[in-house]
PDB file of C-alpha atoms in Angstrom:
ATOM      1  CA  MET A  19      67.649 104.309  91.504  1.00 80.00           C
ATOM      2  CA  PHE A  20      70.974 102.698  92.879  1.00 96.00           C
ATOM      3  CA  ASP A  21      71.050  98.949  92.736  1.00 98.00           C
ATOM      4  CA  LEU A  22      73.390  96.850  95.037  1.00 98.00           C
ATOM      5  CA  THR A  23      71.843  93.492  94.252  1.00 98.00           C
ATOM      6  CA  GLY A  24      74.583  91.010  94.725  1.00 97.00           C
ATOM      7  CA  LYS A  25      76.839  93.195  96.320  1.00 98.00           C
ATOM      8  CA  ASN A  26      78.137  92.363 100.201  1.00 98.00           C
ATOM      9  CA  ALA A  27      78.596  95.626 102.312  1.00 98.00           C
ATOM     10  CA  LEU A  28      80.370  95.579 105.938  1.00 98.00           C
ATOM     11  CA  VAL A  29      78.964  98.719 107.923  1.00 98.00           C
ATOM     12  CA  THR A  30      80.768  99.521 111.658  1.00 98.00           C
ATOM     13  CA  GLY A  31      79.030 101.285 114.115  1.00 97.00           C
ATOM     14  CA  ALA A  32      75.889  99.813 112.572  1.00 97.00           C
ATOM     15  CA  SER A  33      73.920  99.941 116.072  1.00 93.00           C
ATOM     16  CA  GLY A  34      74.279 103.709 116.219  1.00 90.00           C
ATOM     17  CA  GLY A  35      71.840 106.304 114.623  1.00 90.00           C
ATOM     18  CA  ILE A  36      73.750 107.085 111.385  1.00 96.00           C
ATOM     19  CA  GLY A  37      75.255 103.427 110.937  1.00 97.00           C
ATOM     20  CA  ALA A  38      71.884 101.742 111.133  1.00 97.00           C
ATOM     21  CA  ASP A  39      70.208 103.888 108.494  1.00 98.00           C
ATOM     22  CA  ILE A  40      73.368 103.349 106.299  1.00 98.00           C
ATOM     23  CA  ALA A  41      72.813  99.765 106.678  1.00 98.00           C
ATOM     24  CA  ARG A  42      69.096 100.055 105.968  1.00 98.00           C
ATOM     25  CA  ALA A  43      69.710 102.105 103.027  1.00 98.00           C
ATOM     26  CA  LEU A  44      72.145  99.611 101.556  1.00 98.00           C
ATOM     27  CA  HIS A  45      70.170  96.751 102.182  1.00 98.00           C
ATOM     28  CA  LYS A  46      67.048  98.236 100.577  1.00 98.00           C
ATOM     29  CA  ALA A  47      68.920  98.748  97.615  1.00 98.00           C
ATOM     30  CA  GLY A  48      69.588  95.116  97.499  1.00 98.00           C
ATOM     31  CA  ALA A  49      72.939  94.458  99.281  1.00 98.00           C
ATOM     32  CA  THR A  50      73.683  92.014 101.833  1.00 98.00           C
ATOM     33  CA  VAL A  51      74.881  93.568 104.927  1.00 98.00           C
ATOM     34  CA  ALA A  52      77.090  92.659 107.657  1.00 98.00           C
ATOM     35  CA  LEU A  53      76.241  94.744 110.773  1.00 98.00           C
ATOM     36  CA  SER A  54      79.267  95.328 113.107  1.00 98.00           C
ATOM     37  CA  GLY A  55      79.313  97.146 116.537  1.00 97.00           C
ATOM     38  CA  THR A  56      80.350  96.605 120.187  1.00 95.00           C
ATOM     39  CA  ARG A  57      77.047  95.586 121.363  1.00 94.00           C
ATOM     40  CA  GLU A  58      75.225  92.533 119.963  1.00 95.00           C
ATOM     41  CA  ALA A  59      71.511  93.232 120.906  1.00 96.00           C
ATOM     42  CA  PRO A  60      70.770  96.324 118.951  1.00 96.00           C
ATOM     43  CA  LEU A  61      72.746  94.768 116.109  1.00 97.00           C
ATOM     44  CA  ALA A  62      70.690  91.507 116.389  1.00 97.00           C
ATOM     45  CA  GLU A  63      67.437  93.809 116.550  1.00 97.00           C
ATOM     46  CA  LEU A  64      68.351  95.578 113.295  1.00 98.00           C
ATOM     47  CA  ALA A  65      69.327  92.389 111.638  1.00 98.00           C
ATOM     48  CA  ALA A  66      65.836  90.912 112.694  1.00 97.00           C
ATOM     49  CA  GLU A  67      64.326  94.247 111.142  1.00 97.00           C
ATOM     50  CA  LEU A  68      66.170  93.669 107.892  1.00 97.00           C
ATOM     51  CA  GLY A  69      65.398  90.055 107.481  1.00 96.00           C
ATOM     52  CA  GLU A  70      67.310  88.169 104.916  1.00 96.00           C
ATOM     53  CA  ARG A  71      70.616  89.276 103.704  1.00 98.00           C
ATOM     54  CA  ALA A  72      71.629  90.663 106.913  1.00 98.00           C
ATOM     55  CA  HIS A  73      74.585  89.281 109.380  1.00 98.00           C
ATOM     56  CA  VAL A  74      75.787  90.318 112.781  1.00 98.00           C
ATOM     57  CA  VAL A  75      79.454  90.588 113.244  1.00 97.00           C
ATOM     58  CA  THR A  76      80.352  91.981 116.616  1.00 96.00           C
ATOM     59  CA  CYS A  77      83.905  93.641 116.835  1.00 96.00           C
ATOM     60  CA  ASN A  78      85.314  96.042 119.507  1.00 95.00           C
ATOM     61  CA  LEU A  79      87.234  98.574 117.295  1.00 95.00           C
ATOM     62  CA  SER A  80      89.840  99.339 120.304  1.00 92.00           C
ATOM     63  CA  ASP A  81      91.042  95.799 120.052  1.00 94.00           C
ATOM     64  CA  ALA A  82      93.556  95.530 117.273  1.00 94.00           C
ATOM     65  CA  ALA A  83      93.203  91.719 117.042  1.00 96.00           C
ATOM     66  CA  ALA A  84      89.356  91.754 116.768  1.00 96.00           C
ATOM     67  CA  VAL A  85      89.841  94.514 114.122  1.00 97.00           C
ATOM     68  CA  GLU A  86      92.273  92.192 112.133  1.00 96.00           C
ATOM     69  CA  ALA A  87      89.566  89.707 112.198  1.00 97.00           C
ATOM     70  CA  LEU A  88      86.586  91.550 111.325  1.00 98.00           C
ATOM     71  CA  PRO A  89      86.915  91.509 107.393  1.00 98.00           C
ATOM     72  CA  LYS A  90      87.390  87.919 107.440  1.00 97.00           C
ATOM     73  CA  ALA A  91      84.426  87.308 109.596  1.00 97.00           C
ATOM     74  CA  ALA A  92      82.295  89.575 107.247  1.00 98.00           C
ATOM     75  CA  ALA A  93      83.577  87.632 104.230  1.00 98.00           C
ATOM     76  CA  ASP A  94      82.875  84.355 105.865  1.00 97.00           C
ATOM     77  CA  ALA A  95      79.437  85.543 106.508  1.00 98.00           C
ATOM     78  CA  MET A  96      78.600  86.883 103.344  1.00 98.00           C
ATOM     79  CA  GLY A  97      81.065  85.565 100.510  1.00 97.00           C
ATOM     80  CA  SER A  98      82.984  88.725 100.158  1.00 98.00           C
ATOM     81  CA  VAL A  99      83.345  92.329 101.196  1.00 98.00           C
ATOM     82  CA  ASP A 100      82.574  94.638  98.276  1.00 98.00           C
ATOM     83  CA  VAL A 101      81.350  97.727 100.035  1.00 98.00           C
ATOM     84  CA  LEU A 102      83.133  98.858 103.555  1.00 98.00           C
ATOM     85  CA  VAL A 103      81.626 101.496 105.426  1.00 98.00           C
ATOM     86  CA  ASN A 104      83.802 102.835 108.350  1.00 98.00           C
ATOM     87  CA  ASN A 105      81.100 104.646 110.084  1.00 98.00           C
ATOM     88  CA  ALA A 106      82.113 103.628 113.850  1.00 96.00           C
ATOM     89  CA  GLY A 107      83.245 106.408 115.871  1.00 94.00           C
ATOM     90  CA  ILE A 108      83.736 107.653 119.602  1.00 94.00           C
ATOM     91  CA  THR A 109      84.383 111.052 121.123  1.00 94.00           C
ATOM     92  CA  ARG A 110      86.109 111.788 124.209  1.00 95.00           C
ATOM     93  CA  ASP A 111      85.855 115.512 124.184  1.00 95.00           C
ATOM     94  CA  ASN A 112      88.036 117.968 126.464  1.00 96.00           C
ATOM     95  CA  LEU A 113      89.865 120.956 125.917  1.00 97.00           C
ATOM     96  CA  ALA A 114      93.287 120.579 124.740  1.00 97.00           C
ATOM     97  CA  MET A 115      94.988 121.722 127.816  1.00 97.00           C
ATOM     98  CA  ARG A 116      93.005 119.218 129.892  1.00 97.00           C
ATOM     99  CA  MET A 117      93.003 116.086 127.521  1.00 98.00           C
ATOM    100  CA  SER A 118      94.855 113.179 128.436  1.00 98.00           C
ATOM    101  CA  ASP A 119      96.994 110.886 126.447  1.00 98.00           C
ATOM    102  CA  GLU A 120      94.449 108.258 126.845  1.00 98.00           C
ATOM    103  CA  GLU A 121      91.574 110.468 125.662  1.00 98.00           C
ATOM    104  CA  TRP A 122      93.790 111.388 122.752  1.00 98.00           C
ATOM    105  CA  GLN A 123      94.720 107.890 121.806  1.00 98.00           C
ATOM    106  CA  SER A 124      91.539 106.216 122.296  1.00 97.00           C
ATOM    107  CA  VAL A 125      89.894 108.420 119.747  1.00 98.00           C
ATOM    108  CA  ILE A 126      92.752 108.098 117.309  1.00 98.00           C
ATOM    109  CA  ASP A 127      92.738 104.315 117.666  1.00 97.00           C
ATOM    110  CA  VAL A 128      88.961 103.670 117.043  1.00 97.00           C
ATOM    111  CA  ASN A 129      88.175 106.325 114.676  1.00 97.00           C
ATOM    112  CA  LEU A 130      91.500 106.314 112.557  1.00 98.00           C
ATOM    113  CA  THR A 131      93.550 103.229 113.071  1.00 98.00           C
ATOM    114  CA  SER A 132      90.694 100.965 112.932  1.00 97.00           C
ATOM    115  CA  THR A 133      89.480 102.564 109.656  1.00 98.00           C
ATOM    116  CA  PHE A 134      93.180 102.009 108.182  1.00 98.00           C
ATOM    117  CA  ARG A 135      93.249  98.502 109.537  1.00 98.00           C
ATOM    118  CA  LEU A 136      89.776  97.348 107.917  1.00 98.00           C
ATOM    119  CA  CYS A 137      90.661  99.177 104.782  1.00 98.00           C
ATOM    120  CA  ARG A 138      93.732  97.148 104.447  1.00 97.00           C
ATOM    121  CA  GLY A 139      91.973  94.115 105.471  1.00 97.00           C
ATOM    122  CA  VAL A 140      89.351  94.259 102.667  1.00 97.00           C
ATOM    123  CA  LEU A 141      91.625  95.370  99.833  1.00 96.00           C
ATOM    124  CA  ARG A 142      92.742  91.981  98.893  1.00 92.00           C
ATOM    125  CA  GLY A 143      89.320  90.668  98.112  1.00 94.00           C
ATOM    126  CA  MET A 144      88.469  94.075  96.332  1.00 97.00           C
ATOM    127  CA  MET A 145      91.666  94.006  94.189  1.00 94.00           C
ATOM    128  CA  LYS A 146      91.006  90.355  92.925  1.00 91.00           C
ATOM    129  CA  ALA A 147      87.391  91.175  92.219  1.00 94.00           C
ATOM    130  CA  ARG A 148      88.534  94.406  90.507  1.00 95.00           C
ATOM    131  CA  TRP A 149      85.587  96.152  92.117  1.00 98.00           C
ATOM    132  CA  GLY A 150      85.251  97.801  95.651  1.00 98.00           C
ATOM    133  CA  ARG A 151      83.835 100.706  97.393  1.00 98.00           C
ATOM    134  CA  VAL A 152      85.317 102.137 100.688  1.00 98.00           C
ATOM    135  CA  ILE A 153      83.232 105.017 102.275  1.00 98.00           C
ATOM    136  CA  ASN A 154      84.755 106.558 105.365  1.00 98.00           C
ATOM    137  CA  ILE A 155      82.185 108.505 107.345  1.00 98.00           C
ATOM    138  CA  SER A 156      84.480 111.756 108.268  1.00 98.00           C
ATOM    139  CA  SER A 157      82.980 114.883 109.855  1.00 97.00           C
ATOM    140  CA  ILE A 158      82.543 118.565 109.308  1.00 97.00           C
ATOM    141  CA  VAL A 159      84.709 118.952 112.212  1.00 96.00           C
ATOM    142  CA  GLY A 160      87.616 117.524 110.480  1.00 97.00           C
ATOM    143  CA  THR A 161      87.661 120.533 108.120  1.00 97.00           C
ATOM    144  CA  THR A 162      86.251 123.350 110.440  1.00 96.00           C
ATOM    145  CA  GLY A 163      87.474 122.135 113.598  1.00 95.00           C
ATOM    146  CA  ASN A 164      85.565 122.179 117.054  1.00 93.00           C
ATOM    147  CA  PRO A 165      86.625 123.422 120.302  1.00 94.00           C
ATOM    148  CA  GLY A 166      87.173 120.444 122.813  1.00 95.00           C
ATOM    149  CA  GLN A 167      87.474 117.906 119.836  1.00 96.00           C
ATOM    150  CA  VAL A 168      91.198 118.089 119.041  1.00 98.00           C
ATOM    151  CA  ASN A 169      91.561 114.321 119.248  1.00 98.00           C
ATOM    152  CA  TYR A 170      88.213 113.774 117.197  1.00 97.00           C
ATOM    153  CA  SER A 171      88.783 116.348 114.632  1.00 98.00           C
ATOM    154  CA  ALA A 172      92.304 115.243 114.000  1.00 98.00           C
ATOM    155  CA  ALA A 173      91.125 111.662 113.598  1.00 98.00           C
ATOM    156  CA  LYS A 174      88.272 112.920 111.259  1.00 98.00           C
ATOM    157  CA  ALA A 175      90.754 114.983 109.136  1.00 98.00           C
ATOM    158  CA  GLY A 176      93.083 112.010 109.119  1.00 98.00           C
ATOM    159  CA  MET A 177      90.365 109.696 107.498  1.00 98.00           C
ATOM    160  CA  VAL A 178      90.132 112.302 104.562  1.00 98.00           C
ATOM    161  CA  GLY A 179      93.873 112.195 104.042  1.00 98.00           C
ATOM    162  CA  LEU A 180      93.908 108.224 104.301  1.00 98.00           C
ATOM    163  CA  SER A 181      91.181 108.114 101.825  1.00 98.00           C
ATOM    164  CA  LYS A 182      92.794 110.226  99.136  1.00 98.00           C
ATOM    165  CA  SER A 183      96.093 108.261  99.506  1.00 98.00           C
ATOM    166  CA  LEU A 184      94.204 104.933  99.146  1.00 98.00           C
ATOM    167  CA  ALA A 185      92.168 106.253  96.476  1.00 98.00           C
ATOM    168  CA  PHE A 186      95.527 106.809  94.432  1.00 97.00           C
ATOM    169  CA  GLU A 187      96.634 103.487  95.186  1.00 96.00           C
ATOM    170  CA  VAL A 188      93.665 101.284  94.056  1.00 97.00           C
ATOM    171  CA  ALA A 189      92.131 103.306  91.641  1.00 97.00           C
ATOM    172  CA  SER A 190      93.235 101.451  88.689  1.00 95.00           C
ATOM    173  CA  ARG A 191      91.649  98.329  90.171  1.00 95.00           C
ATOM    174  CA  GLY A 192      88.158  99.678  89.988  1.00 97.00           C
ATOM    175  CA  ILE A 193      88.062 100.509  93.708  1.00 98.00           C
ATOM    176  CA  THR A 194      86.894 103.791  95.021  1.00 98.00           C
ATOM    177  CA  VAL A 195      87.628 105.337  98.323  1.00 98.00           C
ATOM    178  CA  ASN A 196      85.449 108.435  99.579  1.00 98.00           C
ATOM    179  CA  CYS A 197      84.294 110.042 102.604  1.00 98.00           C
ATOM    180  CA  VAL A 198      81.164 111.495 103.635  1.00 98.00           C
ATOM    181  CA  ALA A 199      81.449 114.269 106.090  1.00 98.00           C
ATOM    182  CA  PRO A 200      78.131 114.718 108.150  1.00 97.00           C
ATOM    183  CA  GLY A 201      77.518 118.065 109.724  1.00 96.00           C
ATOM    184  CA  PHE A 202      75.133 118.387 112.698  1.00 94.00           C
ATOM    185  CA  ILE A 203      72.760 115.217 112.227  1.00 95.00           C
ATOM    186  CA  GLN A 204      69.904 114.146 114.646  1.00 93.00           C
ATOM    187  CA  THR A 205      70.867 111.273 116.692  1.00 88.00           C
ATOM    188  CA  ALA A 206      71.043 110.084 120.295  1.00 81.00           C
ATOM    189  CA  MET A 207      74.282 111.997 120.742  1.00 73.00           C
ATOM    190  CA  THR A 208      72.837 115.322 119.408  1.00 80.00           C
ATOM    191  CA  ASP A 209      69.668 114.623 121.520  1.00 83.00           C
ATOM    192  CA  LYS A 210      71.567 115.467 124.616  1.00 80.00           C
ATOM    193  CA  LEU A 211      72.085 118.853 123.696  1.00 82.00           C
ATOM    194  CA  ASN A 212      69.819 121.541 125.457  1.00 87.00           C
ATOM    195  CA  ASP A 213      67.781 123.890 123.664  1.00 89.00           C
ATOM    196  CA  GLU A 214      70.014 126.894 124.064  1.00 89.00           C
ATOM    197  CA  GLN A 215      73.040 124.686 122.486  1.00 86.00           C
ATOM    198  CA  LYS A 216      70.904 123.596 119.784  1.00 88.00           C
ATOM    199  CA  GLY A 217      69.690 127.167 119.087  1.00 90.00           C
ATOM    200  CA  ARG A 218      73.085 128.292 118.942  1.00 89.00           C
ATOM    201  CA  ILE A 219      74.127 125.473 116.487  1.00 89.00           C
ATOM    202  CA  LEU A 220      71.067 125.998 114.247  1.00 93.00           C
ATOM    203  CA  ALA A 221      71.744 129.678 113.839  1.00 95.00           C
ATOM    204  CA  GLN A 222      74.889 128.586 111.871  1.00 94.00           C
ATOM    205  CA  ILE A 223      73.123 126.257 109.583  1.00 97.00           C
ATOM    206  CA  PRO A 224      71.692 127.864 106.388  1.00 97.00           C
ATOM    207  CA  SER A 225      69.057 125.107 106.286  1.00 97.00           C
ATOM    208  CA  GLY A 226      67.974 125.923 109.610  1.00 95.00           C
ATOM    209  CA  ARG A 227      67.517 122.370 110.735  1.00 95.00           C
ATOM    210  CA  MET A 228      69.791 119.275 111.793  1.00 95.00           C
ATOM    211  CA  GLY A 229      70.166 116.554 109.108  1.00 97.00           C
ATOM    212  CA  SER A 230      68.590 113.316 109.345  1.00 97.00           C
ATOM    213  CA  PRO A 231      70.760 110.017 109.431  1.00 97.00           C
ATOM    214  CA  GLN A 232      68.704 108.993 106.251  1.00 98.00           C
ATOM    215  CA  GLU A 233      70.309 112.000 104.248  1.00 98.00           C
ATOM    216  CA  ILE A 234      73.884 110.663 105.597  1.00 98.00           C
ATOM    217  CA  ALA A 235      72.780 107.263 104.388  1.00 98.00           C
ATOM    218  CA  ALA A 236      71.605 108.499 100.927  1.00 98.00           C
ATOM    219  CA  ALA A 237      75.147 109.868 100.427  1.00 98.00           C
ATOM    220  CA  VAL A 238      76.534 106.698 101.211  1.00 98.00           C
ATOM    221  CA  LEU A 239      74.332 104.845  98.870  1.00 98.00           C
ATOM    222  CA  TYR A 240      75.341 106.892  96.113  1.00 98.00           C
ATOM    223  CA  LEU A 241      78.996 106.583  96.641  1.00 98.00           C
ATOM    224  CA  ALA A 242      78.467 102.663  96.866  1.00 98.00           C
ATOM    225  CA  SER A 243      76.847 102.401  93.646  1.00 98.00           C
ATOM    226  CA  ALA A 244      78.236 101.529  90.233  1.00 98.00           C
ATOM    227  CA  GLU A 245      77.165 104.935  88.999  1.00 98.00           C
ATOM    228  CA  ALA A 246      79.649 106.719  91.352  1.00 98.00           C
ATOM    229  CA  GLY A 247      82.475 104.697  89.839  1.00 98.00           C
ATOM    230  CA  TYR A 248      84.321 107.762  88.625  1.00 98.00           C
ATOM    231  CA  VAL A 249      84.110 109.381  91.933  1.00 98.00           C
ATOM    232  CA  THR A 250      87.113 108.608  94.085  1.00 98.00           C
ATOM    233  CA  GLY A 251      89.139 110.413  96.763  1.00 98.00           C
ATOM    234  CA  SER A 252      86.497 113.175  97.226  1.00 98.00           C
ATOM    235  CA  THR A 253      84.681 114.143 100.404  1.00 98.00           C
ATOM    236  CA  LEU A 254      81.016 114.617 100.014  1.00 98.00           C
ATOM    237  CA  HIS A 255      79.915 117.017 102.593  1.00 98.00           C
ATOM    238  CA  VAL A 256      76.268 116.766 103.960  1.00 98.00           C
ATOM    239  CA  ASN A 257      75.795 119.709 106.424  1.00 98.00           C
ATOM    240  CA  GLY A 258      72.954 121.853 105.402  1.00 98.00           C
ATOM    241  CA  GLY A 259      75.337 124.600 104.180  1.00 98.00           C
ATOM    242  CA  MET A 260      77.077 124.953 107.740  1.00 96.00           C
ATOM    243  CA  ALA A 261      80.494 124.829 105.557  1.00 96.00           C
ATOM    244  CA  MET A 262      80.336 125.237 102.189  1.00 96.00           C
ATOM    245  CA  LEU A 263      83.449 123.183 100.947  1.00 90.00           C
TER     246      LEU A 263
ATOM    247  CA  MET B   6     111.522  73.809  82.763  1.00 54.00           C
ATOM    248  CA  SER B   7     110.230  72.972  86.281  1.00 77.00           C
ATOM    249  CA  ASP B   8     106.508  72.530  87.078  1.00 91.00           C
ATOM    250  CA  ILE B   9     106.923  75.395  89.497  1.00 94.00           C
ATOM    251  CA  ALA B  10     108.376  77.825  86.639  1.00 95.00           C
ATOM    252  CA  ASP B  11     105.607  76.920  84.495  1.00 95.00           C
ATOM    253  CA  ARG B  12     102.862  77.706  87.078  1.00 96.00           C
ATOM    254  CA  VAL B  13     104.815  81.164  87.984  1.00 97.00           C
ATOM    255  CA  LYS B  14     105.130  82.068  84.371  1.00 96.00           C
ATOM    256  CA  LYS B  15     101.286  81.352  83.823  1.00 96.00           C
ATOM    257  CA  ILE B  16     100.641  83.513  86.584  1.00 96.00           C
ATOM    258  CA  VAL B  17     102.820  86.463  85.220  1.00 97.00           C
ATOM    259  CA  VAL B  18     101.540  86.125  81.705  1.00 96.00           C
ATOM    260  CA  GLU B  19      97.900  86.324  82.855  1.00 94.00           C
ATOM    261  CA  HIS B  20      98.312  89.038  85.387  1.00 93.00           C
ATOM    262  CA  LEU B  21     100.653  91.237  83.549  1.00 95.00           C
ATOM    263  CA  GLY B  22      99.072  90.552  80.091  1.00 94.00           C
ATOM    264  CA  VAL B  23     102.747  90.014  78.538  1.00 95.00           C
ATOM    265  CA  GLU B  24     103.835  87.434  76.034  1.00 95.00           C
ATOM    266  CA  GLU B  25     105.229  84.310  77.366  1.00 94.00           C
ATOM    267  CA  GLU B  26     108.591  84.582  75.359  1.00 95.00           C
ATOM    268  CA  LYS B  27     109.395  88.062  77.466  1.00 95.00           C
ATOM    269  CA  VAL B  28     109.020  86.158  80.831  1.00 96.00           C
ATOM    270  CA  THR B  29     112.722  85.131  81.016  1.00 96.00           C
ATOM    271  CA  GLU B  30     115.251  84.354  83.967  1.00 94.00           C
ATOM    272  CA  ASN B  31     116.129  87.918  84.267  1.00 95.00           C
ATOM    273  CA  ALA B  32     113.035  89.838  83.263  1.00 96.00           C
ATOM    274  CA  SER B  33     112.225  92.371  86.078  1.00 96.00           C
ATOM    275  CA  PHE B  34     108.727  92.625  86.536  1.00 97.00           C
ATOM    276  CA  ILE B  35     108.697  96.391  86.980  1.00 96.00           C
ATOM    277  CA  ASP B  36     111.667  97.267  84.379  1.00 96.00           C
ATOM    278  CA  ASP B  37     110.910  94.662  81.593  1.00 96.00           C
ATOM    279  CA  LEU B  38     107.490  93.551  82.226  1.00 96.00           C
ATOM    280  CA  GLY B  39     105.675  96.651  82.730  1.00 95.00           C
ATOM    281  CA  ALA B  40     104.244  96.205  86.374  1.00 95.00           C
ATOM    282  CA  ASP B  41     103.585  98.772  88.746  1.00 93.00           C
ATOM    283  CA  SER B  42     104.209  98.754  92.439  1.00 90.00           C
ATOM    284  CA  LEU B  43     100.426  97.335  92.961  1.00 92.00           C
ATOM    285  CA  ASP B  44     101.041  94.647  90.248  1.00 94.00           C
ATOM    286  CA  THR B  45     104.081  93.330  92.196  1.00 94.00           C
ATOM    287  CA  VAL B  46     101.833  93.007  95.359  1.00 93.00           C
ATOM    288  CA  GLU B  47      99.186  91.348  93.433  1.00 93.00           C
ATOM    289  CA  LEU B  48     101.735  89.043  91.922  1.00 95.00           C
ATOM    290  CA  VAL B  49     102.839  88.042  95.261  1.00 95.00           C
ATOM    291  CA  MET B  50      99.337  87.601  96.386  1.00 93.00           C
ATOM    292  CA  ALA B  51      98.716  85.182  93.371  1.00 94.00           C
ATOM    293  CA  PHE B  52     101.801  83.320  94.147  1.00 96.00           C
ATOM    294  CA  GLU B  53     100.832  82.659  97.810  1.00 94.00           C
ATOM    295  CA  GLU B  54      97.563  81.433  96.720  1.00 92.00           C
ATOM    296  CA  GLU B  55      98.771  79.180  93.953  1.00 94.00           C
ATOM    297  CA  PHE B  56     101.588  77.525  95.851  1.00 95.00           C
ATOM    298  CA  GLY B  57      99.614  77.822  99.547  1.00 94.00           C
ATOM    299  CA  ILE B  58     102.783  79.733 101.065  1.00 94.00           C
ATOM    300  CA  GLU B  59     103.368  82.712 102.937  1.00 92.00           C
ATOM    301  CA  ILE B  60     105.599  85.341 101.389  1.00 94.00           C
ATOM    302  CA  PRO B  61     106.410  87.903 104.069  1.00 92.00           C
ATOM    303  CA  ASP B  62     106.850  91.531 103.091  1.00 88.00           C
ATOM    304  CA  ASP B  63     110.688  91.650 103.465  1.00 91.00           C
ATOM    305  CA  ALA B  64     110.963  88.550 101.173  1.00 92.00           C
ATOM    306  CA  ALA B  65     108.509  90.056  98.701  1.00 93.00           C
ATOM    307  CA  GLU B  66     110.769  92.955  98.281  1.00 92.00           C
ATOM    308  CA  THR B  67     113.676  90.713  97.256  1.00 94.00           C
ATOM    309  CA  ILE B  68     111.512  89.181  94.310  1.00 95.00           C
ATOM    310  CA  GLN B  69     112.276  91.370  91.609  1.00 95.00           C
ATOM    311  CA  THR B  70     112.620  89.131  88.517  1.00 96.00           C
ATOM    312  CA  PHE B  71     110.673  85.811  87.249  1.00 97.00           C
ATOM    313  CA  GLY B  72     113.827  84.095  88.316  1.00 96.00           C
ATOM    314  CA  ASP B  73     113.723  85.400  91.787  1.00 96.00           C
ATOM    315  CA  ALA B  74     110.092  84.218  92.211  1.00 96.00           C
ATOM    316  CA  VAL B  75     110.834  80.733  90.867  1.00 96.00           C
ATOM    317  CA  LYS B  76     113.987  80.473  93.155  1.00 95.00           C
ATOM    318  CA  PHE B  77     112.096  81.908  96.210  1.00 95.00           C
ATOM    319  CA  ILE B  78     109.015  79.814  95.798  1.00 95.00           C
ATOM    320  CA  SER B  79     110.984  76.373  94.827  1.00 94.00           C
ATOM    321  CA  GLU B  80     112.825  76.799  98.294  1.00 92.00           C
ATOM    322  CA  LYS B  81     109.371  77.323 100.224  1.00 86.00           C
ATOM    323  CA  ALA B  82     106.898  75.057  98.419  1.00 75.00           C
TER     324      ALA B  82
END
């Protein structure tokens, strides 16, 4: 339904469960994709799976200079960056009373500050093109909170505020900025939970199941499409009804 | 009029969609030519590309009028 032929998309965290499916969905819709992540091997594997129109641009998002360089590297590989998906994220969970400054800062740096830097880096090209899509992957916990995740939830809520302000600034140039906020999604991260933990989580989800990475990718695909041009500054919650926002 | 002023004027006319006669020495981009803050950022970007120069943020803030732009660029280019 959504055609991204001729569009170039940069996806961070593309080696992860959700990021890989986002890249697959955009690619399937016709986009050229630049796959970013810290580890080259899984990115190269994904690029090989996708075949043509797939590039690997490794980047350590905790390295400020590397983040600054990423938009240019992606544009050099693809010709431009028309769609930016800030999907990469890390967790360093701890109770607030035990959380170190380092645990706090590393999550803010990678999840929030790199999002800002990448947005800033791609805007020039998008403004000139009078077209652009920025999709930031937030999280349900940015809205609901979650014990042990003051750093992560602050970063994810921060992405929502960032997206709204940026959406204001660039709306007149045909650029939309939105968030997708996943609930509990079946990935390597949630596979580590034991049955009891899973049971407790599932009891809170009206759908009675975890979401799939493809269901997040579908939301991203919609927001990246021409059809979503009038949607900006919004957050699309994909959480099986766990929080109806 | 100098070559630089002509090129600057062309950018301003194209970008802001204003008539050439309105782009005078003291014409303020925002007050007289209808630019918003994002337009001024884009104008600076366009000047940088046209003349192959870098205009730092603190300098960009001082470029309020067409005359300011021509003066700054003439000194740099």
